[in-house]
Amino acid sequence: MGVVWLAQRVDGNFDQQVAIKLLKRGMDSQAILKRFLQERRILAKLQHPNIVRLLDGGTSASDRPYYVMERVEGETIGDFAKHRQLSVAARIRLVAKIADALAYAHAQLVVHRDLKPSNVMVDAEGEPHLPDFGIAKLIEDSDDAIRTGTGLQVMSPAYAAPEQLLGEPISTVTDVYALGLLLFELLVGELPPQRRVATPAQLALELAKETSTQVSATAQKLPAARITDLYGARGNARQLTRILSGDLDVIVGKALQRDPARRYASASAFAADLRRWLNGHPIAARPDSVGYRARTFMRRHRLGVAVASAERKDDVKLSSALQKAVEEDPSLRVDHVQDTGETVLEGQGEMHLRV
């Protein structure tokens, strides 16, 4: 729809480089012109540190509309993570910030609709930015909603939510699904198996099924060379699988639910669970239990949880809860029994990929 140019300010007052998006020649139909102007209008109302700022706009001498954006010097999020061999936790922190930006956009009644790795830039300081709202939708724009439901594919099929592919109504949780896909690919370097089909029609058929693949299951099958490429020589499939199993599987799986009503209700709820995982706290997407809280406690205190020999009834209850936690979660293991009779348990938190 538009072509983006790098531009340099030349009035001599100060140095500044910006990005100018100009409507392509020949793409001046009323529908495309309306979408371009809507993108400009959307960017004008969004003021967030992780969304590219609109600086100016107008019409060129050739009567084509344009707008001027701040320039983000950096890489796409996938390249940034790969080139720096970011840890799992560092990747999740990036996605949580993107979720914050989406939550802000949603509060301004804007749905992005085209979130994918190539549409997220990360600058040299490690801050992610959303630069492209080319097919974003204003929620109050009812005629746009109708047009979306007619099968007009204003989307990237590989990253589209099921409701987009099937011509069903879209909403803010459509972006939550795309964010889940982005996280999946960022963690294991590829999309879920259901996404690896030839055509949008085949993809729609696959996504109509109530099936999904856990991100840890994909990690388990990754060749060593792929994991080294993603995380460096310190990573391996067993280690990565152990980190992704459990809560991260639940978080990603909830974001990728076929039924929009079963996903996270908002991008902010998704971000909150990601940060709970980062901090070792129980996530909202998983049913609560004593055993689950014991497991998250042990992971949060990953330098080791020492349990003294049970001499009182309360100690027996605590030891039983911790033992049950270890049995339910293989990422927590009994490292050794000290001479003092204290059992030391350590979790996945000490592994490089987590940090």
Short mmCIF file of N, CA and C in Angstrom, two decimals, residues 306-320 340-343:
data_model
loop_
_atom_site.label_atom_id
_atom_site.label_comp_id
_atom_site.label_asym_id
_atom_site.label_seq_id
_atom_site.Cartn_x
_atom_site.Cartn_y
_atom_site.Cartn_z
N ALA A 306 15.84 -25.30 51.40
CA ALA A 306 16.24 -26.34 52.35
C ALA A 306 15.08 -26.65 53.29
N VAL A 307 14.77 -27.91 53.41
CA VAL A 307 13.69 -28.36 54.28
C VAL A 307 14.29 -29.20 55.40
N ALA A 308 14.18 -28.71 56.62
CA ALA A 308 14.75 -29.43 57.76
C ALA A 308 14.02 -30.75 57.99
N SER A 309 14.69 -31.66 58.64
CA SER A 309 14.09 -32.96 58.95
C SER A 309 12.79 -32.74 59.71
N ALA A 310 11.76 -33.45 59.28
CA ALA A 310 10.43 -33.25 59.85
C ALA A 310 10.35 -33.82 61.25
N GLU A 311 10.24 -32.93 62.23
CA GLU A 311 10.10 -33.36 63.62
C GLU A 311 8.75 -32.98 64.19
N ARG A 312 8.08 -32.01 63.54
CA ARG A 312 6.78 -31.60 64.02
C ARG A 312 5.74 -31.88 62.95
N LYS A 313 4.51 -31.87 63.32
CA LYS A 313 3.42 -32.18 62.39
C LYS A 313 3.40 -31.20 61.23
N ASP A 314 3.64 -29.90 61.51
CA ASP A 314 3.63 -28.89 60.46
C ASP A 314 4.75 -29.16 59.46
N ASP A 315 5.91 -29.62 59.96
CA ASP A 315 7.02 -29.91 59.07
C ASP A 315 6.69 -31.07 58.15
N VAL A 316 5.96 -32.05 58.69
CA VAL A 316 5.56 -33.19 57.87
C VAL A 316 4.66 -32.73 56.73
N LYS A 317 3.71 -31.82 57.05
CA LYS A 317 2.81 -31.30 56.01
C LYS A 317 3.59 -30.56 54.93
N LEU A 318 4.56 -29.73 55.36
CA LEU A 318 5.35 -28.96 54.40
C LEU A 318 6.18 -29.89 53.54
N SER A 319 6.83 -30.88 54.17
CA SER A 319 7.65 -31.82 53.41
C SER A 319 6.81 -32.58 52.40
N SER A 320 5.60 -32.97 52.80
CA SER A 320 4.72 -33.70 51.90
C SER A 320 4.33 -32.84 50.70
N THR A 340 23.43 -33.05 57.23
CA THR A 340 22.59 -32.60 58.34
C THR A 340 21.20 -33.18 58.26
N GLY A 341 20.91 -33.89 57.16
CA GLY A 341 19.57 -34.43 57.00
C GLY A 341 18.64 -33.50 56.26
N GLU A 342 19.17 -32.35 55.73
CA GLU A 342 18.34 -31.40 55.00
C GLU A 342 18.33 -31.76 53.51
N THR A 343 17.15 -31.74 52.93
CA THR A 343 17.01 -32.03 51.51
C THR A 343 17.04 -30.72 50.74
#
